[in-house]
Amino acid sequence: MSTQLEAAWRGTVTPEMEAVARVEGVSPGELRERIARGEAVILKNRVREIAPVGIGKGLRTKVNANVGTPPEAPDPDLELRKAVAAWRAGADTLMDLSLGGDLRAIRRRIMAEVPLPLGTVPVYQVAMEALGREGTVVAYTADELLAAIEDQAREGVDFMTVHCGVTRRVLPLLERSRRLTGVVSRGGALHIDWMVQHGEENPLYARFDDLLEIARSHDVVLSLGDGLRPGSLADAGDPLQMAELLALGELVERAREAGVQVMVEGPGHVPLPEIEAQVRAAKSICRGAPFYVLGPLPTDIAAGYDHIAAAVGGALAAWAGADFLCYVTPAEHLGVPTEEEVRIGVIAARIAAHIADVAVLPGARLRDERMSRARGRLDWEGMAREALDPGPVRERAQAPEGGPCALCGELCPMSARRTYRELIEGGKGTR
Amino acid sequence: MSTQLEAAWRGTVTPEMEAVARVEGVSPGELRERIARGEAVILKNRVREIAPVGIGKGLRTKVNANVGTPPEAPDPDLELRKAVAAWRAGADTLMDLSLGGDLRAIRRRIMAEVPLPLGTVPVYQVAMEALGREGTVVAYTADELLAAIEDQAREGVDFMTVHCGVTRRVLPLLERSRRLTGVVSRGGALHIDWMVQHGEENPLYARFDDLLEIARSHDVVLSLGDGLRPGSLADAGDPLQMAELLALGELVERAREAGVQVMVEGPGHVPLPEIEAQVRAAKSICRGAPFYVLGPLPTDIAAGYDHIAAAVGGALAAWAGADFLCYVTPAEHLGVPTEEEVRIGVIAARIAAHIADVAVLPGARLRDERMSRARGRLDWEGMAREALDPGPVRERAQAPEGGPCALCGELCPMSARRTYRELIEGGKGTR
């Protein structure tokens, strides 16, 4: 069995490529070439029976939603409801970042009930097991970590965040660091703690070839995590972030040589004027690998509304070339999101993704055109159909079909009775 | 009595300039020069006792919130509550766009109870009075419109949207137009209807000198409305929009020559890659006049969540030079916003404004730095203090002071117990 990447090298258009090309409206041959060059990946573990999802150049910008139990008082039913809510709201993928309860059972339930590609951060599982067993999150071995990765790959996990770029080389940089917020990635901090406590290299780096072999066998897409991403505007683009990015660039090459599909994760908190440069640098250093951004957040002070800040940063990042947006919920920086916050987070990220797609992809704007035609006719049912989320149009706009909403009434500029509309319709304006 | 503009020409730093310079952290002399050049304006009608608000180059990006009764079932108490909610949420200015009920009484109540500069669209008043009196919104005379403007200026209205650029010259363009959504500005559509029905020029253009004399006498800032703004991505930058913008450029010159402070309104719906160009064109054509944008919305399909789409467009526009963001609520394109939707609209616009200010203004980032320092210490009260809205931090984050929130628990990368923090704190990292 070969991976999508290996098949693409051989010139084979797989059924997964066919399926992705069809929903994306691109030619299968073109998609195959992008996969062969590593500019696009297809998420679908061999054992899962889901529609494959393509991520990368020339494809619609995708949105990921994170769910997962907190360490204390985990409620798997609630997380499953969040996963379903994210799916219904239009998320393209899910990540299960559970920390509490029976992690394997939760993951399996989500995969059984939600037909979206599922991602994980496998080190969470071994860390939480170590915590339960020995009272500290670093009491796991390299073998245990690799075994957990293999288990998850066998179960059907479609993509995995692996913080392979957090190596012993960054420790001196960390000591010299003048960061405001240090390390804000749970995986990044964990691997640093592990390296210091064990006096050894990060197993995800030291045993990268073993990791690649697992990924290759199951066609799991590796998502090279940014464990040293900036967690504040002040820390963006600093030596720690850049050192990790350079390391990831090398690992992208090694993954590709091994026939493993790979994408790269990015920041984080980044001032608006630096977002484009960061995306371009990542794309260049990582040889065009699909870029998966966590935000980015162009301000640090929007707690409670970080989904809005992330929509600004995400739209800019995707316009600049990012391919995959990890949603941010209103609960970011505050706690565990509710089901409704998950839904809103997905919607906000989808808005950002669509804004960028309109700017970049031919055809993405057609839906906006249909929406605007419906709006011009005060065709409320048409507006609901074309809206990113039909819910608010159906529930909120209490307007008669073909008539104005309550805001303007007689002053409605769209009303067909108005003189200026007769002007337009008497001319060549109507289309 | 001279206007702020006339005082600035004479080299006088007025008390209003002093006050604005103090809150903005700029030198009074520099602000005076910008006002003299027309690059900044100060909103404050002579008769109002409020803190003046400066808008323009080098000043913090400001946020306006629209309130106002709908034509049917107007509830002035509710609109007053919305005005207060907008003020509490941090709006810099208000516009009263009331259409139903006793418009003068509503306006006066808002001015009495909310100490923010108030803007209006005076033509709404004469149109709604005409509708009540004669059954049609266009049954008003030029004299009645000018009289209403003078009344409102005397009452204390600080700025007025006047659609002076919608002239008879645009009627042939309108007939040839191939717009998807025609005219989406209530004021724009109304003036077009009026011109066609009366067979006369738009009084705001024909009697622009009379308008200037009223504005000068009360130091009302004229906000030149964009009655032909695009209401869909497809219509952005079309000949109608550009013809009006050129007309506004000429009127900016005439206003300045008359000693009248003036700003210019802009779109609307604009694709992401065109926002910067639109802002720069407007600034160039209108000789650096403060630019007041309505959004812009970089997608047409976000109904129910247009505050998020507007945050994306607004952040980009303000980064490119727009000075003043009109908020957009989740009710945009659907109906009359609720009090909570008003609040959320203000917050979303403030996030956009701050994201742009961080990119442009020295010092704007200091608050983000304080926030991030608090975050690094898990100082929840400090985070609440620095947050754009402290509410969610206080209410939502159920975390012990100095301890992690529920999301990560033991895996919290910010926790002071973690090894990597000892690494940083053992080094030179802490600041």
mmCIF file of C-alpha atoms in Angstrom, chain B residues 20-355:
data_model
loop_
_atom_site.group_PDB
_atom_site.id
_atom_site.type_symbol
_atom_site.label_atom_id
_atom_site.label_comp_id
_atom_site.label_asym_id
_atom_site.label_seq_id
_atom_site.Cartn_x
_atom_site.Cartn_y
_atom_site.Cartn_z
ATOM 1 C CA VAL B 20 -7.772 65.597 22.193
ATOM 2 C CA ALA B 21 -3.967 65.798 22.123
ATOM 3 C CA ARG B 22 -3.849 64.792 25.792
ATOM 4 C CA VAL B 23 -5.989 61.664 25.460
ATOM 5 C CA GLU B 24 -4.276 60.665 22.231
ATOM 6 C CA GLY B 25 -0.754 61.202 23.514
ATOM 7 C CA VAL B 26 0.223 63.478 20.615
ATOM 8 C CA SER B 27 1.575 67.001 20.735
ATOM 9 C CA PRO B 28 -1.051 69.753 20.516
ATOM 10 C CA GLY B 29 1.001 71.509 17.874
ATOM 11 C CA GLU B 30 1.153 68.468 15.664
ATOM 12 C CA LEU B 31 -2.575 67.901 16.044
ATOM 13 C CA ARG B 32 -3.230 71.552 15.162
ATOM 14 C CA GLU B 33 -1.219 71.135 11.978
ATOM 15 C CA ARG B 34 -3.166 68.039 10.989
ATOM 16 C CA ILE B 35 -6.442 69.807 11.587
ATOM 17 C CA ALA B 36 -5.217 72.798 9.573
ATOM 18 C CA ARG B 37 -4.421 70.481 6.679
ATOM 19 C CA GLY B 38 -7.815 68.795 7.018
ATOM 20 C CA GLU B 39 -6.246 65.430 7.894
ATOM 21 C CA ALA B 40 -7.936 65.377 11.285
ATOM 22 C CA VAL B 41 -11.218 66.719 12.614
ATOM 23 C CA ILE B 42 -12.613 67.280 16.070
ATOM 24 C CA LEU B 43 -16.201 66.277 16.725
ATOM 25 C CA LYS B 44 -17.968 68.609 19.108
ATOM 26 C CA ASN B 45 -20.830 70.928 18.368
ATOM 27 C CA ARG B 46 -20.318 74.291 20.070
ATOM 28 C CA VAL B 47 -23.357 73.871 22.306
ATOM 29 C CA ARG B 48 -22.596 70.388 23.572
ATOM 30 C CA GLU B 49 -20.807 69.781 26.822
ATOM 31 C CA ILE B 50 -18.900 66.622 26.011
ATOM 32 C CA ALA B 51 -15.283 65.621 25.701
ATOM 33 C CA PRO B 52 -14.240 66.375 22.111
ATOM 34 C CA VAL B 53 -13.281 63.391 19.957
ATOM 35 C CA GLY B 54 -10.528 63.645 17.365
ATOM 36 C CA ILE B 55 -10.577 61.586 14.195
ATOM 37 C CA GLY B 56 -7.835 61.366 11.616
ATOM 38 C CA LYS B 57 -4.213 60.779 10.857
ATOM 39 C CA GLY B 58 -1.999 59.852 13.795
ATOM 40 C CA LEU B 59 -4.970 59.411 16.127
ATOM 41 C CA ARG B 60 -6.430 56.208 17.531
ATOM 42 C CA THR B 61 -8.909 54.598 15.126
ATOM 43 C CA LYS B 62 -12.405 55.473 16.320
ATOM 44 C CA VAL B 63 -15.569 53.395 16.385
ATOM 45 C CA ASN B 64 -19.094 54.601 15.715
ATOM 46 C CA ALA B 65 -22.271 52.793 16.754
ATOM 47 C CA ASN B 66 -25.582 53.366 14.996
ATOM 48 C CA VAL B 67 -28.785 53.307 16.981
ATOM 49 C CA GLY B 68 -32.256 54.447 16.019
ATOM 50 C CA THR B 69 -35.915 53.509 16.005
ATOM 51 C CA PRO B 70 -37.337 51.531 13.080
ATOM 52 C CA PRO B 71 -40.269 53.083 11.202
ATOM 53 C CA GLU B 72 -42.829 50.710 12.727
ATOM 54 C CA ALA B 73 -43.322 50.185 16.465
ATOM 55 C CA PRO B 74 -40.564 52.559 17.535
ATOM 56 C CA ASP B 75 -39.399 52.152 21.136
ATOM 57 C CA PRO B 76 -37.341 55.200 22.166
ATOM 58 C CA ASP B 77 -36.516 53.686 25.567
ATOM 59 C CA LEU B 78 -34.967 50.668 23.892
ATOM 60 C CA GLU B 79 -32.890 52.827 21.542
ATOM 61 C CA LEU B 80 -31.679 54.879 24.490
ATOM 62 C CA ARG B 81 -30.650 51.674 26.220
ATOM 63 C CA LYS B 82 -28.764 50.666 23.081
ATOM 64 C CA ALA B 83 -27.021 54.031 23.023
ATOM 65 C CA VAL B 84 -25.938 53.543 26.627
ATOM 66 C CA ALA B 85 -24.837 49.962 25.873
ATOM 67 C CA ALA B 86 -22.727 51.185 22.950
ATOM 68 C CA TRP B 87 -21.157 53.870 25.114
ATOM 69 C CA ARG B 88 -20.370 51.374 27.906
ATOM 70 C CA ALA B 89 -18.906 48.953 25.373
ATOM 71 C CA GLY B 90 -16.465 51.666 24.331
ATOM 72 C CA ALA B 91 -17.947 53.293 21.235
ATOM 73 C CA ASP B 92 -16.317 56.665 20.524
ATOM 74 C CA THR B 93 -19.341 58.190 18.799
ATOM 75 C CA LEU B 94 -22.987 57.455 18.142
ATOM 76 C CA MET B 95 -25.227 58.027 15.186
ATOM 77 C CA ASP B 96 -28.961 58.329 15.752
ATOM 78 C CA LEU B 97 -30.590 56.939 12.623
ATOM 79 C CA SER B 98 -34.110 56.922 14.026
ATOM 80 C CA LEU B 99 -36.958 56.665 11.537
ATOM 81 C CA GLY B 100 -40.025 56.169 13.756
ATOM 82 C CA GLY B 101 -41.597 58.197 16.562
ATOM 83 C CA ASP B 102 -40.744 61.736 17.650
ATOM 84 C CA LEU B 103 -37.306 61.999 16.071
ATOM 85 C CA ARG B 104 -36.365 65.254 17.758
ATOM 86 C CA ALA B 105 -37.303 63.962 21.201
ATOM 87 C CA ILE B 106 -35.309 60.749 20.710
ATOM 88 C CA ARG B 107 -32.246 62.681 19.518
ATOM 89 C CA ARG B 108 -32.426 65.068 22.440
ATOM 90 C CA ARG B 109 -32.727 62.253 24.958
ATOM 91 C CA ILE B 110 -29.691 60.498 23.540
ATOM 92 C CA MET B 111 -27.654 63.722 23.604
ATOM 93 C CA ALA B 112 -28.767 64.421 27.155
ATOM 94 C CA GLU B 113 -27.893 61.007 28.472
ATOM 95 C CA VAL B 114 -24.858 59.854 26.489
ATOM 96 C CA PRO B 115 -21.813 62.150 26.462
ATOM 97 C CA LEU B 116 -20.494 61.049 23.072
ATOM 98 C CA PRO B 117 -20.444 63.033 19.842
ATOM 99 C CA LEU B 118 -23.727 62.384 18.043
ATOM 100 C CA GLY B 119 -24.183 62.115 14.323
ATOM 101 C CA THR B 120 -27.365 62.064 12.240
ATOM 102 C CA VAL B 121 -28.548 61.755 8.655
ATOM 103 C CA PRO B 122 -30.848 64.783 8.605
ATOM 104 C CA VAL B 123 -32.658 63.820 5.423
ATOM 105 C CA TYR B 124 -34.231 60.888 7.280
ATOM 106 C CA GLN B 125 -36.194 63.328 9.391
ATOM 107 C CA VAL B 126 -37.710 65.276 6.514
ATOM 108 C CA ALA B 127 -38.381 62.078 4.566
ATOM 109 C CA MET B 128 -40.217 60.430 7.450
ATOM 110 C CA GLU B 129 -42.167 63.607 8.148
ATOM 111 C CA ALA B 130 -43.118 63.744 4.476
ATOM 112 C CA LEU B 131 -44.199 60.125 4.580
ATOM 113 C CA GLY B 132 -46.430 60.815 7.581
ATOM 114 C CA ARG B 133 -47.848 63.972 6.061
ATOM 115 C CA GLU B 134 -48.241 63.063 2.398
ATOM 116 C CA GLY B 135 -47.704 59.341 2.149
ATOM 117 C CA THR B 136 -44.385 59.502 0.298
ATOM 118 C CA VAL B 137 -40.818 59.955 1.502
ATOM 119 C CA VAL B 138 -39.897 62.406 -1.269
ATOM 120 C CA ALA B 139 -42.592 65.015 -0.500
ATOM 121 C CA TYR B 140 -40.205 67.487 1.095
ATOM 122 C CA THR B 141 -38.670 70.674 -0.273
ATOM 123 C CA ALA B 142 -35.060 71.792 -0.382
ATOM 124 C CA ASP B 143 -35.918 74.524 2.136
ATOM 125 C CA GLU B 144 -37.377 71.973 4.524
ATOM 126 C CA LEU B 145 -34.238 69.858 4.307
ATOM 127 C CA LEU B 146 -31.944 72.832 4.972
ATOM 128 C CA ALA B 147 -34.180 73.957 7.829
ATOM 129 C CA ALA B 148 -33.992 70.501 9.423
ATOM 130 C CA ILE B 149 -30.210 70.556 9.129
ATOM 131 C CA GLU B 150 -30.097 73.964 10.791
ATOM 132 C CA ASP B 151 -32.427 72.802 13.581
ATOM 133 C CA GLN B 152 -30.290 69.761 14.253
ATOM 134 C CA ALA B 153 -27.098 71.824 14.232
ATOM 135 C CA ARG B 154 -28.664 74.197 16.735
ATOM 136 C CA GLU B 155 -29.738 71.308 18.951
ATOM 137 C CA GLY B 156 -26.147 70.157 19.218
ATOM 138 C CA VAL B 157 -25.666 67.405 16.625
ATOM 139 C CA ASP B 158 -21.897 67.034 16.245
ATOM 140 C CA PHE B 159 -21.627 65.479 12.805
ATOM 141 C CA MET B 160 -24.002 64.886 9.932
ATOM 142 C CA THR B 161 -23.976 62.519 7.015
ATOM 143 C CA VAL B 162 -24.921 64.446 3.896
ATOM 144 C CA HIS B 163 -25.162 62.642 0.573
ATOM 145 C CA CYS B 164 -23.965 65.590 -1.489
ATOM 146 C CA GLY B 165 -22.268 63.479 -4.124
ATOM 147 C CA VAL B 166 -25.477 61.868 -5.357
ATOM 148 C CA THR B 167 -26.186 64.382 -8.070
ATOM 149 C CA ARG B 168 -28.083 64.459 -11.348
ATOM 150 C CA ARG B 169 -24.819 63.623 -13.070
ATOM 151 C CA VAL B 170 -25.003 60.075 -11.703
ATOM 152 C CA LEU B 171 -28.476 59.349 -13.094
ATOM 153 C CA PRO B 172 -27.247 58.323 -16.568
ATOM 154 C CA LEU B 173 -24.582 56.160 -14.925
ATOM 155 C CA LEU B 174 -27.292 54.531 -12.889
ATOM 156 C CA GLU B 175 -29.295 53.771 -16.005
ATOM 157 C CA ARG B 176 -26.277 52.130 -17.581
ATOM 158 C CA SER B 177 -25.299 50.374 -14.382
ATOM 159 C CA ARG B 178 -24.935 46.619 -14.282
ATOM 160 C CA ARG B 179 -24.852 46.465 -10.494
ATOM 161 C CA LEU B 180 -25.954 43.362 -8.655
ATOM 162 C CA THR B 181 -27.402 45.281 -5.739
ATOM 163 C CA GLY B 182 -28.113 48.721 -7.149
ATOM 164 C CA VAL B 183 -28.174 51.450 -4.532
ATOM 165 C CA VAL B 184 -27.961 50.154 -0.958
ATOM 166 C CA SER B 185 -27.700 53.442 0.907
ATOM 167 C CA ARG B 186 -31.013 54.675 2.262
ATOM 168 C CA GLY B 187 -29.877 58.276 1.851
ATOM 169 C CA GLY B 188 -28.521 57.624 -1.616
ATOM 170 C CA ALA B 189 -31.725 55.984 -2.833
ATOM 171 C CA LEU B 190 -33.820 58.725 -1.269
ATOM 172 C CA HIS B 191 -31.941 61.559 -2.973
ATOM 173 C CA ILE B 192 -32.142 59.768 -6.309
ATOM 174 C CA ASP B 193 -35.873 59.338 -5.918
ATOM 175 C CA TRP B 194 -36.208 62.968 -4.895
ATOM 176 C CA MET B 195 -34.236 64.227 -7.911
ATOM 177 C CA VAL B 196 -36.305 62.140 -10.319
ATOM 178 C CA GLN B 197 -39.648 63.070 -8.749
ATOM 179 C CA HIS B 198 -38.851 66.781 -8.418
ATOM 180 C CA GLY B 199 -36.846 67.083 -11.622
ATOM 181 C CA GLU B 200 -34.271 69.099 -9.681
ATOM 182 C CA GLU B 201 -30.708 68.797 -8.438
ATOM 183 C CA ASN B 202 -30.039 67.229 -5.030
ATOM 184 C CA PRO B 203 -30.435 70.184 -2.633
ATOM 185 C CA LEU B 204 -27.409 69.098 -0.636
ATOM 186 C CA TYR B 205 -25.349 69.697 -3.757
ATOM 187 C CA ALA B 206 -27.290 72.613 -5.264
ATOM 188 C CA ARG B 207 -27.228 74.448 -1.946
ATOM 189 C CA PHE B 208 -23.899 73.185 -0.684
ATOM 190 C CA ASP B 209 -22.851 76.741 0.210
ATOM 191 C CA ASP B 210 -25.898 77.134 2.475
ATOM 192 C CA LEU B 211 -25.078 73.783 4.045
ATOM 193 C CA LEU B 212 -21.501 74.919 4.628
ATOM 194 C CA GLU B 213 -22.686 78.095 6.293
ATOM 195 C CA ILE B 214 -24.810 76.108 8.766
ATOM 196 C CA ALA B 215 -21.967 73.683 9.464
ATOM 197 C CA ARG B 216 -19.510 76.546 9.950
ATOM 198 C CA SER B 217 -21.759 78.425 12.375
ATOM 199 C CA HIS B 218 -22.100 75.466 14.727
ATOM 200 C CA ASP B 219 -18.816 73.726 13.918
ATOM 201 C CA VAL B 220 -20.707 70.652 12.803
ATOM 202 C CA VAL B 221 -18.415 68.193 11.025
ATOM 203 C CA LEU B 222 -19.816 67.232 7.644
ATOM 204 C CA SER B 223 -19.512 63.568 6.805
ATOM 205 C CA LEU B 224 -19.846 63.307 3.052
ATOM 206 C CA GLY B 225 -21.991 60.205 2.591
ATOM 207 C CA ASP B 226 -21.371 57.491 0.055
ATOM 208 C CA GLY B 227 -24.866 57.081 -1.283
ATOM 209 C CA LEU B 228 -23.586 54.954 -4.146
ATOM 210 C CA ARG B 229 -21.361 52.635 -2.146
ATOM 211 C CA PRO B 230 -21.169 49.045 -3.348
ATOM 212 C CA GLY B 231 -23.566 46.693 -1.589
ATOM 213 C CA SER B 232 -21.915 43.554 -2.917
ATOM 214 C CA LEU B 233 -18.399 42.430 -3.782
ATOM 215 C CA ALA B 234 -19.325 42.439 -7.458
ATOM 216 C CA ASP B 235 -20.241 46.135 -7.366
ATOM 217 C CA ALA B 236 -17.064 47.343 -5.624
ATOM 218 C CA GLY B 237 -15.051 49.987 -7.428
ATOM 219 C CA ASP B 238 -17.551 50.422 -10.245
ATOM 220 C CA PRO B 239 -18.115 53.686 -12.157
ATOM 221 C CA LEU B 240 -20.986 54.750 -9.870
ATOM 222 C CA GLN B 241 -18.873 54.441 -6.741
ATOM 223 C CA MET B 242 -15.924 56.184 -8.331
ATOM 224 C CA ALA B 243 -18.005 58.992 -9.836
ATOM 225 C CA GLU B 244 -19.394 59.789 -6.415
ATOM 226 C CA LEU B 245 -15.947 59.651 -4.829
ATOM 227 C CA LEU B 246 -14.620 62.149 -7.371
ATOM 228 C CA ALA B 247 -17.540 64.443 -6.598
ATOM 229 C CA LEU B 248 -16.804 64.158 -2.887
ATOM 230 C CA GLY B 249 -13.186 65.096 -3.521
ATOM 231 C CA GLU B 250 -14.318 68.418 -4.992
ATOM 232 C CA LEU B 251 -16.705 69.025 -2.122
ATOM 233 C CA VAL B 252 -13.967 68.384 0.429
ATOM 234 C CA GLU B 253 -12.048 71.267 -1.107
ATOM 235 C CA ARG B 254 -15.064 73.551 -1.014
ATOM 236 C CA ALA B 255 -15.818 72.648 2.603
ATOM 237 C CA ARG B 256 -12.255 73.362 3.664
ATOM 238 C CA GLU B 257 -12.202 76.668 1.823
ATOM 239 C CA ALA B 258 -15.293 77.602 3.830
ATOM 240 C CA GLY B 259 -13.580 76.675 7.092
ATOM 241 C CA VAL B 260 -15.806 73.634 7.614
ATOM 242 C CA GLN B 261 -14.419 70.415 9.042
ATOM 243 C CA VAL B 262 -15.171 67.504 6.766
ATOM 244 C CA MET B 263 -14.738 63.760 6.539
ATOM 245 C CA VAL B 264 -15.640 61.262 3.837
ATOM 246 C CA GLU B 265 -17.595 58.022 4.036
ATOM 247 C CA GLY B 266 -16.562 54.877 2.246
ATOM 248 C CA PRO B 267 -17.698 51.396 1.437
ATOM 249 C CA GLY B 268 -19.405 49.004 1.882
ATOM 250 C CA HIS B 269 -18.734 45.570 0.383
ATOM 251 C CA VAL B 270 -15.178 45.209 -0.962
ATOM 252 C CA PRO B 271 -13.077 42.099 -1.714
ATOM 253 C CA LEU B 272 -10.066 41.788 0.577
ATOM 254 C CA PRO B 273 -7.413 42.529 -2.064
ATOM 255 C CA GLU B 274 -9.158 45.782 -3.049
ATOM 256 C CA ILE B 275 -9.553 47.303 0.406
ATOM 257 C CA GLU B 276 -6.147 48.939 0.606
ATOM 258 C CA ALA B 277 -6.475 50.366 -2.897
ATOM 259 C CA GLN B 278 -9.919 51.760 -2.106
ATOM 260 C CA VAL B 279 -8.721 53.449 1.066
ATOM 261 C CA ARG B 280 -5.688 54.930 -0.648
ATOM 262 C CA ALA B 281 -7.764 56.159 -3.570
ATOM 263 C CA ALA B 282 -10.249 57.811 -1.233
ATOM 264 C CA LYS B 283 -7.480 59.442 0.785
ATOM 265 C CA SER B 284 -5.790 60.670 -2.339
ATOM 266 C CA ILE B 285 -8.915 61.963 -4.104
ATOM 267 C CA CYS B 286 -10.205 63.582 -0.927
ATOM 268 C CA ARG B 287 -6.877 65.188 -0.036
ATOM 269 C CA GLY B 288 -6.266 63.255 3.157
ATOM 270 C CA ALA B 289 -9.687 63.904 4.712
ATOM 271 C CA PRO B 290 -10.495 61.487 7.533
ATOM 272 C CA PHE B 291 -12.062 58.383 6.031
ATOM 273 C CA TYR B 292 -15.087 56.802 7.700
ATOM 274 C CA VAL B 293 -15.796 53.266 6.507
ATOM 275 C CA LEU B 294 -18.996 51.270 6.767
ATOM 276 C CA GLY B 295 -17.406 47.872 7.232
ATOM 277 C CA PRO B 296 -16.025 47.168 4.724
ATOM 278 C CA LEU B 297 -17.394 43.671 4.320
ATOM 279 C CA PRO B 298 -15.051 41.371 2.377
ATOM 280 C CA THR B 299 -17.809 38.794 1.825
ATOM 281 C CA ASP B 300 -21.523 38.983 1.093
ATOM 282 C CA ILE B 301 -22.497 35.674 2.708
ATOM 283 C CA ALA B 302 -21.884 36.268 6.428
ATOM 284 C CA ALA B 303 -25.432 37.387 7.324
ATOM 285 C CA GLY B 304 -25.921 36.890 11.053
ATOM 286 C CA TYR B 305 -22.182 37.290 11.610
ATOM 287 C CA ASP B 306 -21.430 40.414 9.625
ATOM 288 C CA HIS B 307 -19.735 41.943 12.666
ATOM 289 C CA ILE B 308 -17.003 39.327 12.192
ATOM 290 C CA ALA B 309 -16.677 39.954 8.454
ATOM 291 C CA ALA B 310 -16.620 43.694 9.150
ATOM 292 C CA ALA B 311 -13.844 43.226 11.714
ATOM 293 C CA VAL B 312 -11.709 41.652 9.006
ATOM 294 C CA GLY B 313 -12.443 44.426 6.527
ATOM 295 C CA GLY B 314 -12.254 47.173 9.130
ATOM 296 C CA ALA B 315 -8.866 46.068 10.442
ATOM 297 C CA LEU B 316 -7.467 46.057 6.917
ATOM 298 C CA ALA B 317 -9.052 49.377 6.035
ATOM 299 C CA ALA B 318 -7.775 51.073 9.183
ATOM 300 C CA TRP B 319 -4.332 49.616 8.633
ATOM 301 C CA ALA B 320 -4.440 51.101 5.113
ATOM 302 C CA GLY B 321 -5.414 54.514 6.493
ATOM 303 C CA ALA B 322 -9.114 54.590 7.347
ATOM 304 C CA ASP B 323 -9.628 56.615 10.526
ATOM 305 C CA PHE B 324 -13.132 55.830 11.670
ATOM 306 C CA LEU B 325 -15.000 52.513 11.628
ATOM 307 C CA CYS B 326 -18.760 52.369 11.632
ATOM 308 C CA TYR B 327 -19.687 49.251 13.521
ATOM 309 C CA VAL B 328 -21.651 46.442 11.958
ATOM 310 C CA THR B 329 -23.849 44.302 14.168
ATOM 311 C CA PRO B 330 -24.852 40.640 13.780
ATOM 312 C CA ALA B 331 -28.266 42.011 12.672
ATOM 313 C CA GLU B 332 -26.827 43.712 9.577
ATOM 314 C CA HIS B 333 -28.817 42.729 6.462
ATOM 315 C CA LEU B 334 -31.458 41.119 8.690
ATOM 316 C CA GLY B 335 -33.234 43.657 10.857
ATOM 317 C CA VAL B 336 -33.058 45.902 13.906
ATOM 318 C CA PRO B 337 -30.210 45.009 16.298
ATOM 319 C CA THR B 338 -30.924 44.102 19.900
ATOM 320 C CA GLU B 339 -29.126 45.749 22.799
ATOM 321 C CA GLU B 340 -26.737 42.786 23.043
ATOM 322 C CA GLU B 341 -26.084 42.878 19.294
ATOM 323 C CA VAL B 342 -25.206 46.572 19.624
ATOM 324 C CA ARG B 343 -22.728 45.712 22.360
ATOM 325 C CA ILE B 344 -21.127 42.916 20.338
ATOM 326 C CA GLY B 345 -20.959 45.142 17.265
ATOM 327 C CA VAL B 346 -19.018 47.766 19.208
ATOM 328 C CA ILE B 347 -16.618 45.181 20.634
ATOM 329 C CA ALA B 348 -15.955 43.665 17.193
ATOM 330 C CA ALA B 349 -15.230 47.085 15.691
ATOM 331 C CA ARG B 350 -12.979 48.003 18.617
ATOM 332 C CA ILE B 351 -10.996 44.800 18.068
ATOM 333 C CA ALA B 352 -10.535 45.732 14.406
ATOM 334 C CA ALA B 353 -9.534 49.279 15.322
ATOM 335 C CA HIS B 354 -7.032 48.118 17.905
ATOM 336 C CA ILE B 355 -5.502 45.521 15.575
#
